């Protein structure tokens, strides 16, 4: 029989009141499991959703690193107890209050190194206060604010590491889409809708033919198709990679999604986006698009989309999303004509423009000015937060409009 180490949680561990949270820098290794349980309770009281069984996993992680170092204690908890990025800040504050005795200050930088005297263990196994400052090691290197920093940062300013972090965050974005009534029927649990005669008669057979328990049915609802048109011209080069990642996440998040690239020609990308690997999806798109970072003829590309796909049924009743800065080499009359055609068949048209976040911006470019009267919602597209707003716009129905904006009169030049 293998002897259990003294850190293993047993039913006796949770009997009685937990010990007081650690004060100062001294930690008794034998009490670490029950202190960890108290820390989990403090997180839950602060509103953090800690999964069932995470406490044992946290203690096992502490035992695996075999150290009472505060930095390792911090990251063991971050990786085992936290499942939502929005809980990072709460975890950071609760950790400071519980293990240090003082709440850590907020930080605005992406990474903040906090040097604290760490717990040192003597040769006899007793804990002490950590010695001189020269012997103290940097304790916690915090990245808890990375998400908040990236959320508002312009895609054009992303580094390679930040772009990789953005790719990971895109996996957490939820895009449902607007709903519409289907021709199919479903049982109505409440006595509303159309009478279901067949089910009512079947139930009546169990009551001597008396239709006591009447059944009703109502139409099912299903997600509307979402069509994404991404501008991959040279003026969008700083944003096209991040926006293509958004397109990929949308295709994977739900069915009934179509993706196209707009440049000097129209290229369908739905099949290229239908892979779980984002890097492979981007590579497939680069191979399929022959005019990447070239010129742009938005009006002609939208005309091709209308002729080949939209009016034939793809955009009928769909949410059409155009991701473009609105710069067009073609004639604005053509853009206006094709946007009018598209608006007659689409359920809603949402335009996401990365330049909209620029201070003093007004949609005075010829293509953008011609298209704007036919756009149901005009949103930004330069950052992660802007894409979250775009996802909300996609999910809205026609009677749930976004905030209204008044623009100067745009006269195409």
mmCIF file of C-alpha atoms in Angstrom:
data_model
loop_
_atom_site.group_PDB
_atom_site.id
_atom_site.type_symbol
_atom_site.label_atom_id
_atom_site.label_comp_id
_atom_site.label_asym_id
_atom_site.label_seq_id
_atom_site.Cartn_x
_atom_site.Cartn_y
_atom_site.Cartn_z
ATOM 1 C CA UNK A 1 0.000 0.000 0.000
ATOM 2 C CA UNK A 2 1.376 3.341 -1.076
ATOM 3 C CA UNK A 3 1.603 5.854 1.719
ATOM 4 C CA UNK A 4 -0.313 9.049 0.956
ATOM 5 C CA UNK A 5 1.572 12.323 1.302
ATOM 6 C CA UNK A 6 0.385 14.785 3.886
ATOM 7 C CA UNK A 7 -1.102 17.125 1.274
ATOM 8 C CA UNK A 8 -3.816 14.756 0.029
ATOM 9 C CA UNK A 9 -7.344 16.031 0.705
ATOM 10 C CA UNK A 10 -9.454 13.690 2.798
ATOM 11 C CA UNK A 11 -12.962 14.053 4.263
ATOM 12 C CA UNK A 12 -11.356 15.091 7.545
ATOM 13 C CA UNK A 13 -9.728 18.011 5.777
ATOM 14 C CA UNK A 14 -13.044 19.824 5.453
ATOM 15 C CA UNK A 15 -14.355 19.131 8.953
ATOM 16 C CA UNK A 16 -14.696 22.120 11.225
ATOM 17 C CA UNK A 17 -13.753 25.700 10.400
ATOM 18 C CA UNK A 18 -10.929 26.360 7.951
ATOM 19 C CA UNK A 19 -7.852 28.029 9.364
ATOM 20 C CA UNK A 20 -7.352 31.741 9.120
ATOM 21 C CA UNK A 21 -5.915 32.975 5.792
ATOM 22 C CA UNK A 22 -2.137 33.296 5.835
ATOM 23 C CA UNK A 23 -0.830 36.459 7.364
ATOM 24 C CA UNK A 24 2.432 37.899 6.110
ATOM 25 C CA UNK A 25 4.868 35.656 4.306
ATOM 26 C CA UNK A 26 4.973 32.491 6.376
ATOM 27 C CA UNK A 27 3.214 29.410 4.999
ATOM 28 C CA UNK A 28 2.938 26.091 6.814
ATOM 29 C CA UNK A 29 3.247 23.412 4.121
ATOM 30 C CA UNK A 30 1.109 20.935 6.095
ATOM 31 C CA UNK A 31 -1.815 23.365 6.072
ATOM 32 C CA UNK A 32 -1.527 24.223 2.357
ATOM 33 C CA UNK A 33 -4.395 21.917 1.205
ATOM 34 C CA UNK A 34 -6.949 23.387 3.563
ATOM 35 C CA UNK A 35 -5.690 26.913 2.877
ATOM 36 C CA UNK A 36 -6.166 26.181 -0.832
ATOM 37 C CA UNK A 37 -9.752 25.120 -0.099
ATOM 38 C CA UNK A 38 -10.309 28.377 1.746
ATOM 39 C CA UNK A 39 -8.901 30.300 -1.206
ATOM 40 C CA UNK A 40 -11.363 28.583 -3.530
ATOM 41 C CA UNK A 41 -14.194 29.550 -1.191
ATOM 42 C CA UNK A 42 -12.992 33.163 -1.240
ATOM 43 C CA UNK A 43 -13.047 33.117 -5.050
ATOM 44 C CA UNK A 44 -16.587 31.800 -5.107
ATOM 45 C CA UNK A 45 -17.721 34.434 -2.636
ATOM 46 C CA UNK A 46 -16.217 37.056 -4.984
ATOM 47 C CA UNK A 47 -18.355 35.763 -7.851
ATOM 48 C CA UNK A 48 -15.862 33.533 -9.649
ATOM 49 C CA UNK A 49 -17.373 30.344 -11.058
ATOM 50 C CA UNK A 50 -14.928 27.660 -9.923
ATOM 51 C CA UNK A 51 -15.753 24.223 -11.396
ATOM 52 C CA UNK A 52 -16.543 21.289 -9.136
ATOM 53 C CA UNK A 53 -13.377 19.325 -8.451
ATOM 54 C CA UNK A 54 -11.099 22.256 -9.214
ATOM 55 C CA UNK A 55 -10.011 22.460 -5.576
ATOM 56 C CA UNK A 56 -8.470 18.991 -5.673
ATOM 57 C CA UNK A 57 -6.838 19.796 -9.005
ATOM 58 C CA UNK A 58 -5.386 22.982 -7.493
ATOM 59 C CA UNK A 59 -3.903 21.086 -4.561
ATOM 60 C CA UNK A 60 -2.483 18.429 -6.887
ATOM 61 C CA UNK A 61 -0.839 21.183 -8.910
ATOM 62 C CA UNK A 62 0.683 22.663 -5.769
ATOM 63 C CA UNK A 63 2.005 19.247 -4.823
ATOM 64 C CA UNK A 64 3.416 18.718 -8.308
ATOM 65 C CA UNK A 65 5.500 21.883 -8.161
ATOM 66 C CA UNK A 66 6.412 20.991 -4.547
ATOM 67 C CA UNK A 67 6.910 24.585 -3.504
ATOM 68 C CA UNK A 68 5.259 27.209 -1.343
ATOM 69 C CA UNK A 69 6.608 29.981 -3.569
ATOM 70 C CA UNK A 70 3.919 32.613 -3.993
ATOM 71 C CA UNK A 71 4.465 32.928 -7.756
ATOM 72 C CA UNK A 72 3.929 29.222 -8.325
ATOM 73 C CA UNK A 73 0.915 29.303 -6.015
ATOM 74 C CA UNK A 74 -0.498 32.147 -8.121
ATOM 75 C CA UNK A 75 -0.135 30.403 -11.458
ATOM 76 C CA UNK A 76 -1.264 27.022 -10.178
ATOM 77 C CA UNK A 77 -4.528 28.671 -9.224
ATOM 78 C CA UNK A 78 -4.823 30.693 -12.442
ATOM 79 C CA UNK A 79 -4.492 27.598 -14.612
ATOM 80 C CA UNK A 80 -6.695 25.234 -12.578
ATOM 81 C CA UNK A 81 -9.406 27.422 -11.042
ATOM 82 C CA UNK A 82 -10.182 30.059 -13.690
ATOM 83 C CA UNK A 83 -12.145 29.139 -16.818
ATOM 84 C CA UNK A 84 -13.298 32.584 -17.982
ATOM 85 C CA UNK A 85 -11.026 35.435 -19.046
ATOM 86 C CA UNK A 86 -13.320 37.987 -17.374
ATOM 87 C CA UNK A 87 -12.447 36.437 -13.977
ATOM 88 C CA UNK A 88 -8.703 37.142 -14.285
ATOM 89 C CA UNK A 89 -8.905 40.516 -12.553
ATOM 90 C CA UNK A 90 -11.108 39.196 -9.727
ATOM 91 C CA UNK A 91 -8.729 36.279 -9.211
ATOM 92 C CA UNK A 92 -5.785 38.673 -9.039
ATOM 93 C CA UNK A 93 -7.439 40.809 -6.365
ATOM 94 C CA UNK A 94 -8.684 37.882 -4.281
ATOM 95 C CA UNK A 95 -5.243 36.273 -4.412
ATOM 96 C CA UNK A 96 -3.710 39.441 -3.014
ATOM 97 C CA UNK A 97 -6.247 39.731 -0.218
ATOM 98 C CA UNK A 98 -6.073 36.070 0.761
ATOM 99 C CA UNK A 99 -2.430 35.084 0.378
ATOM 100 C CA UNK A 100 -0.682 38.438 0.809
ATOM 101 C CA UNK A 101 -3.059 40.278 3.098
ATOM 102 C CA UNK A 102 -3.367 43.317 0.827
ATOM 103 C CA UNK A 103 -5.246 43.737 -2.429
ATOM 104 C CA UNK A 104 -2.986 44.092 -5.461
ATOM 105 C CA UNK A 105 -3.334 47.339 -7.390
ATOM 106 C CA UNK A 106 -4.855 47.364 -10.875
ATOM 107 C CA UNK A 107 -2.431 47.547 -13.780
ATOM 108 C CA UNK A 108 -2.926 49.016 -17.209
ATOM 109 C CA UNK A 109 0.103 47.486 -18.892
ATOM 110 C CA UNK A 110 0.024 44.178 -20.723
ATOM 111 C CA UNK A 111 2.534 42.658 -18.326
ATOM 112 C CA UNK A 112 3.370 43.925 -14.887
ATOM 113 C CA UNK A 113 6.160 42.385 -12.843
ATOM 114 C CA UNK A 114 5.593 42.658 -9.139
ATOM 115 C CA UNK A 115 8.607 41.881 -6.995
ATOM 116 C CA UNK A 116 7.650 40.572 -3.599
ATOM 117 C CA UNK A 117 9.827 38.897 -1.015
ATOM 118 C CA UNK A 118 9.046 35.212 -1.480
ATOM 119 C CA UNK A 119 8.863 32.442 1.037
ATOM 120 C CA UNK A 120 12.177 30.718 1.575
ATOM 121 C CA UNK A 121 12.467 27.349 3.171
ATOM 122 C CA UNK A 122 15.271 26.621 5.606
ATOM 123 C CA UNK A 123 17.201 23.394 5.661
ATOM 124 C CA UNK A 124 15.141 22.272 8.653
ATOM 125 C CA UNK A 125 11.886 22.654 6.675
ATOM 126 C CA UNK A 126 10.655 25.764 8.538
ATOM 127 C CA UNK A 127 9.441 28.833 6.652
ATOM 128 C CA UNK A 128 10.945 32.262 7.172
ATOM 129 C CA UNK A 129 10.374 35.793 5.983
ATOM 130 C CA UNK A 130 12.449 35.571 2.814
ATOM 131 C CA UNK A 131 15.778 37.146 3.776
ATOM 132 C CA UNK A 132 17.325 40.284 2.315
ATOM 133 C CA UNK A 133 15.976 42.146 -0.657
ATOM 134 C CA UNK A 134 18.918 41.010 -2.784
ATOM 135 C CA UNK A 135 17.839 37.396 -2.310
ATOM 136 C CA UNK A 136 14.227 38.059 -3.150
ATOM 137 C CA UNK A 137 13.140 36.871 -6.586
ATOM 138 C CA UNK A 138 10.435 38.348 -8.804
ATOM 139 C CA UNK A 139 7.336 36.606 -7.576
ATOM 140 C CA UNK A 140 4.453 37.078 -9.996
ATOM 141 C CA UNK A 141 4.614 38.142 -13.624
ATOM 142 C CA UNK A 142 1.003 39.030 -14.299
ATOM 143 C CA UNK A 143 -0.765 38.875 -17.674
ATOM 144 C CA UNK A 144 -4.233 39.257 -16.257
ATOM 145 C CA UNK A 145 -4.907 42.456 -18.227
ATOM 146 C CA UNK A 146 -3.790 41.131 -21.620
ATOM 147 C CA UNK A 147 -7.325 40.590 -22.827
ATOM 148 C CA UNK A 148 -8.426 44.104 -21.903
ATOM 149 C CA UNK A 149 -5.400 45.638 -23.623
ATOM 150 C CA UNK A 150 -5.899 43.636 -26.815
ATOM 151 C CA UNK A 151 -9.624 44.309 -26.810
ATOM 152 C CA UNK A 152 -9.130 47.997 -27.621
ATOM 153 C CA UNK A 153 -5.862 47.841 -29.545
ATOM 154 C CA UNK A 154 -5.958 48.539 -33.272
ATOM 155 C CA UNK A 155 -5.257 45.459 -35.413
ATOM 156 C CA UNK A 156 -2.730 47.486 -37.405
ATOM 157 C CA UNK A 157 -0.583 47.823 -34.243
ATOM 158 C CA UNK A 158 -0.608 44.126 -33.296
ATOM 159 C CA UNK A 159 2.652 42.263 -32.878
ATOM 160 C CA UNK A 160 2.992 38.630 -33.956
ATOM 161 C CA UNK A 161 2.544 37.458 -30.362
ATOM 162 C CA UNK A 162 -0.556 39.612 -29.918
ATOM 163 C CA UNK A 163 -1.978 38.310 -33.177
ATOM 164 C CA UNK A 164 -1.489 34.757 -31.896
ATOM 165 C CA UNK A 165 -3.287 35.696 -28.672
ATOM 166 C CA UNK A 166 -6.074 37.252 -30.747
ATOM 167 C CA UNK A 167 -6.476 33.989 -32.676
ATOM 168 C CA UNK A 168 -6.978 32.199 -29.364
ATOM 169 C CA UNK A 169 -9.518 34.760 -28.149
ATOM 170 C CA UNK A 170 -11.527 34.455 -31.353
ATOM 171 C CA UNK A 171 -12.336 30.868 -30.384
ATOM 172 C CA UNK A 172 -14.373 32.243 -27.485
ATOM 173 C CA UNK A 173 -16.517 34.573 -29.601
ATOM 174 C CA UNK A 174 -20.133 33.473 -29.958
ATOM 175 C CA UNK A 175 -21.986 34.381 -33.144
ATOM 176 C CA UNK A 176 -25.566 33.153 -33.285
ATOM 177 C CA UNK A 177 -27.268 35.310 -35.887
ATOM 178 C CA UNK A 178 -30.813 36.604 -36.211
ATOM 179 C CA UNK A 179 -33.667 34.090 -36.191
ATOM 180 C CA UNK A 180 -36.636 33.595 -38.483
ATOM 181 C CA UNK A 181 -39.806 31.524 -38.379
ATOM 182 C CA UNK A 182 -39.588 28.176 -40.155
ATOM 183 C CA UNK A 183 -42.302 26.305 -42.044
ATOM 184 C CA UNK A 184 -41.790 23.348 -39.762
ATOM 185 C CA UNK A 185 -44.004 23.083 -36.700
ATOM 186 C CA UNK A 186 -43.236 22.072 -33.127
ATOM 187 C CA UNK A 187 -45.303 21.283 -30.054
ATOM 188 C CA UNK A 188 -46.345 24.341 -28.090
ATOM 189 C CA UNK A 189 -46.065 23.621 -24.344
ATOM 190 C CA UNK A 190 -48.470 26.425 -23.648
ATOM 191 C CA UNK A 191 -51.967 26.493 -25.071
ATOM 192 C CA UNK A 192 -51.004 28.889 -27.827
ATOM 193 C CA UNK A 193 -50.695 28.567 -31.562
ATOM 194 C CA UNK A 194 -52.655 26.420 -33.996
ATOM 195 C CA UNK A 195 -54.635 23.385 -32.739
ATOM 196 C CA UNK A 196 -52.852 20.088 -33.369
ATOM 197 C CA UNK A 197 -55.805 17.879 -34.300
ATOM 198 C CA UNK A 198 -53.832 14.657 -34.776
ATOM 199 C CA UNK A 199 -52.165 14.847 -31.368
ATOM 200 C CA UNK A 200 -55.408 15.986 -29.724
ATOM 201 C CA UNK A 201 -57.321 12.952 -31.093
ATOM 202 C CA UNK A 202 -54.529 10.603 -30.031
ATOM 203 C CA UNK A 203 -54.722 11.963 -26.479
ATOM 204 C CA UNK A 204 -58.512 11.751 -26.506
ATOM 205 C CA UNK A 205 -58.337 7.964 -27.014
ATOM 206 C CA UNK A 206 -56.984 7.673 -23.475
ATOM 207 C CA UNK A 207 -59.962 9.669 -22.127
ATOM 208 C CA UNK A 208 -62.901 7.769 -23.675
ATOM 209 C CA UNK A 209 -62.866 9.995 -26.710
ATOM 210 C CA UNK A 210 -63.143 13.260 -24.787
ATOM 211 C CA UNK A 211 -60.716 15.947 -26.058
ATOM 212 C CA UNK A 212 -59.813 17.064 -22.546
ATOM 213 C CA UNK A 213 -56.103 17.452 -23.197
ATOM 214 C CA UNK A 214 -55.863 19.581 -26.326
ATOM 215 C CA UNK A 215 -52.567 19.982 -28.164
ATOM 216 C CA UNK A 216 -51.226 22.983 -30.029
ATOM 217 C CA UNK A 217 -48.305 23.649 -32.314
ATOM 218 C CA UNK A 218 -46.372 26.660 -33.466
ATOM 219 C CA UNK A 219 -43.682 27.379 -36.085
ATOM 220 C CA UNK A 220 -40.089 26.529 -35.300
ATOM 221 C CA UNK A 221 -37.449 29.196 -35.620
ATOM 222 C CA UNK A 222 -34.061 28.817 -37.251
ATOM 223 C CA UNK A 223 -30.984 30.926 -37.729
ATOM 224 C CA UNK A 224 -30.869 33.138 -40.781
ATOM 225 C CA UNK A 225 -28.051 32.676 -43.232
ATOM 226 C CA UNK A 226 -25.050 34.976 -42.710
ATOM 227 C CA UNK A 227 -23.069 36.122 -45.751
ATOM 228 C CA UNK A 228 -19.639 37.690 -45.123
ATOM 229 C CA UNK A 229 -18.001 39.835 -47.806
ATOM 230 C CA UNK A 230 -14.387 40.672 -46.895
ATOM 231 C CA UNK A 231 -12.433 43.388 -48.684
ATOM 232 C CA UNK A 232 -8.874 42.074 -49.259
ATOM 233 C CA UNK A 233 -7.540 45.067 -51.204
ATOM 234 C CA UNK A 234 -4.258 46.834 -50.461
ATOM 235 C CA UNK A 235 -5.909 49.517 -48.327
ATOM 236 C CA UNK A 236 -7.211 46.778 -46.008
ATOM 237 C CA UNK A 237 -3.879 44.935 -45.693
ATOM 238 C CA UNK A 238 -3.404 45.933 -42.020
ATOM 239 C CA UNK A 239 -6.799 44.497 -41.090
ATOM 240 C CA UNK A 240 -7.563 41.731 -43.574
ATOM 241 C CA UNK A 241 -5.734 38.967 -41.651
ATOM 242 C CA UNK A 242 -7.550 39.679 -38.377
ATOM 243 C CA UNK A 243 -10.887 40.091 -40.145
ATOM 244 C CA UNK A 244 -10.329 36.856 -42.055
ATOM 245 C CA UNK A 245 -9.853 35.166 -38.675
ATOM 246 C CA UNK A 246 -13.248 36.591 -37.675
ATOM 247 C CA UNK A 247 -14.731 35.151 -40.870
ATOM 248 C CA UNK A 248 -13.195 31.772 -40.046
ATOM 249 C CA UNK A 249 -14.590 31.834 -36.497
ATOM 250 C CA UNK A 250 -18.046 32.697 -37.840
ATOM 251 C CA UNK A 251 -18.006 29.820 -40.321
ATOM 252 C CA UNK A 252 -17.043 27.386 -37.551
ATOM 253 C CA UNK A 253 -19.464 28.801 -34.972
ATOM 254 C CA UNK A 254 -22.673 28.032 -36.836
ATOM 255 C CA UNK A 255 -24.147 26.587 -40.023
ATOM 256 C CA UNK A 256 -25.594 28.518 -42.970
ATOM 257 C CA UNK A 257 -22.612 30.843 -43.364
ATOM 258 C CA UNK A 258 -21.105 31.903 -46.677
ATOM 259 C CA UNK A 259 -17.810 33.778 -47.086
ATOM 260 C CA UNK A 260 -16.475 35.768 -50.046
ATOM 261 C CA UNK A 261 -13.413 37.912 -50.745
ATOM 262 C CA UNK A 262 -13.844 41.269 -52.492
ATOM 263 C CA UNK A 263 -10.986 42.670 -54.559
ATOM 264 C CA UNK A 264 -10.669 43.204 -58.252
ATOM 265 C CA UNK A 265 -12.834 40.083 -58.521
ATOM 266 C CA UNK A 266 -15.180 38.034 -56.369
ATOM 267 C CA UNK A 267 -13.823 34.839 -54.751
ATOM 268 C CA UNK A 268 -15.882 32.382 -52.727
ATOM 269 C CA UNK A 269 -14.047 31.223 -49.555
ATOM 270 C CA UNK A 270 -16.646 29.111 -47.746
ATOM 271 C CA UNK A 271 -14.945 25.802 -48.473
ATOM 272 C CA UNK A 272 -11.491 27.177 -47.623
ATOM 273 C CA UNK A 273 -12.762 28.387 -44.230
ATOM 274 C CA UNK A 274 -14.340 25.034 -43.301
ATOM 275 C CA UNK A 275 -11.369 23.699 -41.329
ATOM 276 C CA UNK A 276 -10.676 23.719 -37.595
ATOM 277 C CA UNK A 277 -7.071 24.875 -38.031
ATOM 278 C CA UNK A 278 -7.052 28.703 -38.376
ATOM 279 C CA UNK A 279 -3.571 28.754 -39.923
ATOM 280 C CA UNK A 280 -4.631 26.248 -42.539
ATOM 281 C CA UNK A 281 -7.787 28.260 -43.235
ATOM 282 C CA UNK A 282 -5.732 31.416 -43.814
ATOM 283 C CA UNK A 283 -3.342 29.508 -46.054
ATOM 284 C CA UNK A 284 -6.230 28.062 -48.068
ATOM 285 C CA UNK A 285 -7.709 31.532 -48.503
ATOM 286 C CA UNK A 286 -4.367 32.956 -49.643
ATOM 287 C CA UNK A 287 -4.085 30.198 -52.267
ATOM 288 C CA UNK A 288 -7.651 30.733 -53.490
ATOM 289 C CA UNK A 289 -7.473 34.538 -53.805
ATOM 290 C CA UNK A 290 -5.403 35.677 -56.779
ATOM 291 C CA UNK A 291 -5.697 39.414 -56.145
ATOM 292 C CA UNK A 292 -4.771 39.615 -52.464
ATOM 293 C CA UNK A 293 -3.700 43.150 -51.422
ATOM 294 C CA UNK A 294 -4.347 44.414 -54.930
ATOM 295 C CA UNK A 295 -6.821 46.978 -56.162
ATOM 296 C CA UNK A 296 -10.484 47.097 -55.254
ATOM 297 C CA UNK A 297 -13.630 47.417 -57.312
ATOM 298 C CA UNK A 298 -16.282 47.069 -54.662
ATOM 299 C CA UNK A 299 -19.167 48.034 -56.896
ATOM 300 C CA UNK A 300 -18.214 45.480 -59.556
ATOM 301 C CA UNK A 301 -17.564 42.755 -56.973
ATOM 302 C CA UNK A 302 -20.926 43.332 -55.302
ATOM 303 C CA UNK A 303 -22.537 43.279 -58.762
ATOM 304 C CA UNK A 304 -20.934 39.888 -59.424
ATOM 305 C CA UNK A 305 -22.183 38.659 -56.058
ATOM 306 C CA UNK A 306 -25.711 39.869 -56.838
ATOM 307 C CA UNK A 307 -25.747 38.277 -60.297
ATOM 308 C CA UNK A 308 -24.210 34.917 -59.343
ATOM 309 C CA UNK A 309 -25.393 34.350 -55.782
ATOM 310 C CA UNK A 310 -27.536 36.966 -54.040
ATOM 311 C CA UNK A 311 -30.619 37.297 -56.233
ATOM 312 C CA UNK A 312 -30.595 33.547 -56.876
ATOM 313 C CA UNK A 313 -31.346 32.877 -53.236
ATOM 314 C CA UNK A 314 -28.166 33.044 -51.150
ATOM 315 C CA UNK A 315 -28.802 36.533 -49.759
ATOM 316 C CA UNK A 316 -32.591 36.270 -49.693
ATOM 317 C CA UNK A 317 -33.601 36.801 -46.069
ATOM 318 C CA UNK A 318 -29.947 36.678 -44.962
ATOM 319 C CA UNK A 319 -27.781 38.967 -42.843
ATOM 320 C CA UNK A 320 -25.132 40.337 -45.201
ATOM 321 C CA UNK A 321 -21.947 41.619 -43.541
ATOM 322 C CA UNK A 322 -19.484 43.732 -45.538
ATOM 323 C CA UNK A 323 -16.040 44.220 -43.982
ATOM 324 C CA UNK A 324 -14.394 47.035 -45.895
ATOM 325 C CA UNK A 325 -12.963 50.540 -45.580
ATOM 326 C CA UNK A 326 -15.217 51.701 -48.420
ATOM 327 C CA UNK A 327 -12.451 52.773 -50.823
ATOM 328 C CA UNK A 328 -13.541 51.985 -54.384
ATOM 329 C CA UNK A 329 -11.928 52.696 -57.739
ATOM 330 C CA UNK A 330 -15.195 52.241 -59.589
ATOM 331 C CA UNK A 331 -18.059 54.631 -60.173
ATOM 332 C CA UNK A 332 -20.205 55.497 -57.127
ATOM 333 C CA UNK A 333 -23.376 55.158 -59.218
ATOM 334 C CA UNK A 334 -22.586 51.484 -59.754
ATOM 335 C CA UNK A 335 -22.020 51.002 -56.019
ATOM 336 C CA UNK A 336 -25.344 52.664 -55.171
ATOM 337 C CA UNK A 337 -27.207 50.603 -57.773
ATOM 338 C CA UNK A 338 -25.768 47.273 -56.572
ATOM 339 C CA UNK A 339 -26.262 48.064 -52.883
ATOM 340 C CA UNK A 340 -29.888 48.900 -53.655
ATOM 341 C CA UNK A 341 -30.299 45.506 -55.365
ATOM 342 C CA UNK A 342 -28.703 43.761 -52.404
ATOM 343 C CA UNK A 343 -30.856 45.575 -49.859
ATOM 344 C CA UNK A 344 -34.033 44.423 -51.625
ATOM 345 C CA UNK A 345 -33.271 40.749 -51.032
ATOM 346 C CA UNK A 346 -31.228 40.794 -47.795
ATOM 347 C CA UNK A 347 -32.806 40.803 -44.346
ATOM 348 C CA UNK A 348 -30.223 43.249 -43.008
ATOM 349 C CA UNK A 349 -26.940 44.725 -44.253
ATOM 350 C CA UNK A 350 -24.213 45.394 -41.682
ATOM 351 C CA UNK A 351 -21.083 47.280 -42.747
ATOM 352 C CA UNK A 352 -17.928 47.035 -40.610
ATOM 353 C CA UNK A 353 -15.341 49.721 -41.409
ATOM 354 C CA UNK A 354 -11.935 49.768 -39.624
ATOM 355 C CA UNK A 355 -11.535 53.466 -40.399
ATOM 356 C CA UNK A 356 -14.700 54.407 -38.525
ATOM 357 C CA UNK A 357 -12.729 54.468 -35.254
ATOM 358 C CA UNK A 358 -10.425 57.202 -36.575
ATOM 359 C CA UNK A 359 -10.949 60.527 -34.839
ATOM 360 C CA UNK A 360 -12.950 62.906 -37.011
ATOM 361 C CA UNK A 361 -13.934 60.177 -39.467
ATOM 362 C CA UNK A 362 -16.867 60.783 -41.802
ATOM 363 C CA UNK A 363 -17.932 58.400 -44.594
ATOM 364 C CA UNK A 364 -16.995 60.747 -47.431
ATOM 365 C CA UNK A 365 -15.142 58.228 -49.608
ATOM 366 C CA UNK A 366 -17.053 57.720 -52.852
ATOM 367 C CA UNK A 367 -17.774 54.036 -52.350
ATOM 368 C CA UNK A 368 -18.708 54.371 -48.696
ATOM 369 C CA UNK A 369 -20.883 57.433 -49.289
ATOM 370 C CA UNK A 370 -22.780 55.676 -52.065
ATOM 371 C CA UNK A 371 -23.344 52.514 -50.028
ATOM 372 C CA UNK A 372 -24.298 54.035 -46.677
ATOM 373 C CA UNK A 373 -27.979 54.816 -47.469
ATOM 374 C CA UNK A 374 -28.586 51.094 -47.981
ATOM 375 C CA UNK A 375 -26.784 49.939 -44.820
ATOM 376 C CA UNK A 376 -28.886 48.972 -41.786
ATOM 377 C CA UNK A 377 -26.027 49.215 -39.286
ATOM 378 C CA UNK A 378 -22.588 50.837 -39.621
ATOM 379 C CA UNK A 379 -20.018 49.661 -37.052
ATOM 380 C CA UNK A 380 -16.266 49.758 -36.452
ATOM 381 C CA UNK A 381 -13.919 46.915 -37.358
ATOM 382 C CA UNK A 382 -10.468 47.840 -36.083
ATOM 383 C CA UNK A 383 -10.225 45.926 -32.781
ATOM 384 C CA UNK A 384 -11.421 42.928 -30.833
ATOM 385 C CA UNK A 385 -14.029 45.022 -29.031
ATOM 386 C CA UNK A 386 -15.263 46.279 -32.411
ATOM 387 C CA UNK A 387 -15.664 42.682 -33.592
ATOM 388 C CA UNK A 388 -17.648 41.899 -30.443
ATOM 389 C CA UNK A 389 -19.942 44.798 -31.352
ATOM 390 C CA UNK A 390 -20.133 43.431 -34.898
ATOM 391 C CA UNK A 391 -21.167 40.016 -33.552
ATOM 392 C CA UNK A 392 -23.946 41.679 -31.562
ATOM 393 C CA UNK A 393 -25.093 43.495 -34.709
ATOM 394 C CA UNK A 394 -25.208 40.196 -36.602
ATOM 395 C CA UNK A 395 -27.290 38.651 -33.834
ATOM 396 C CA UNK A 396 -29.829 41.486 -33.784
ATOM 397 C CA UNK A 397 -33.153 41.275 -35.556
ATOM 398 C CA UNK A 398 -34.584 44.033 -37.736
ATOM 399 C CA UNK A 399 -36.679 45.465 -34.887
ATOM 400 C CA UNK A 400 -33.618 45.698 -32.610
ATOM 401 C CA UNK A 401 -31.659 48.519 -34.169
ATOM 402 C CA UNK A 402 -28.265 49.710 -33.016
ATOM 403 C CA UNK A 403 -27.535 53.230 -31.896
ATOM 404 C CA UNK A 404 -28.452 55.809 -34.531
ATOM 405 C CA UNK A 405 -25.738 58.047 -35.963
ATOM 406 C CA UNK A 406 -25.999 61.249 -37.945
ATOM 407 C CA UNK A 407 -23.313 61.853 -40.578
ATOM 408 C CA UNK A 408 -22.522 64.931 -42.637
ATOM 409 C CA UNK A 409 -24.023 64.932 -46.091
ATOM 410 C CA UNK A 410 -21.650 62.940 -48.287
ATOM 411 C CA UNK A 411 -21.399 64.027 -51.890
ATOM 412 C CA UNK A 412 -19.449 61.559 -54.061
ATOM 413 C CA UNK A 413 -16.581 63.245 -55.863
#
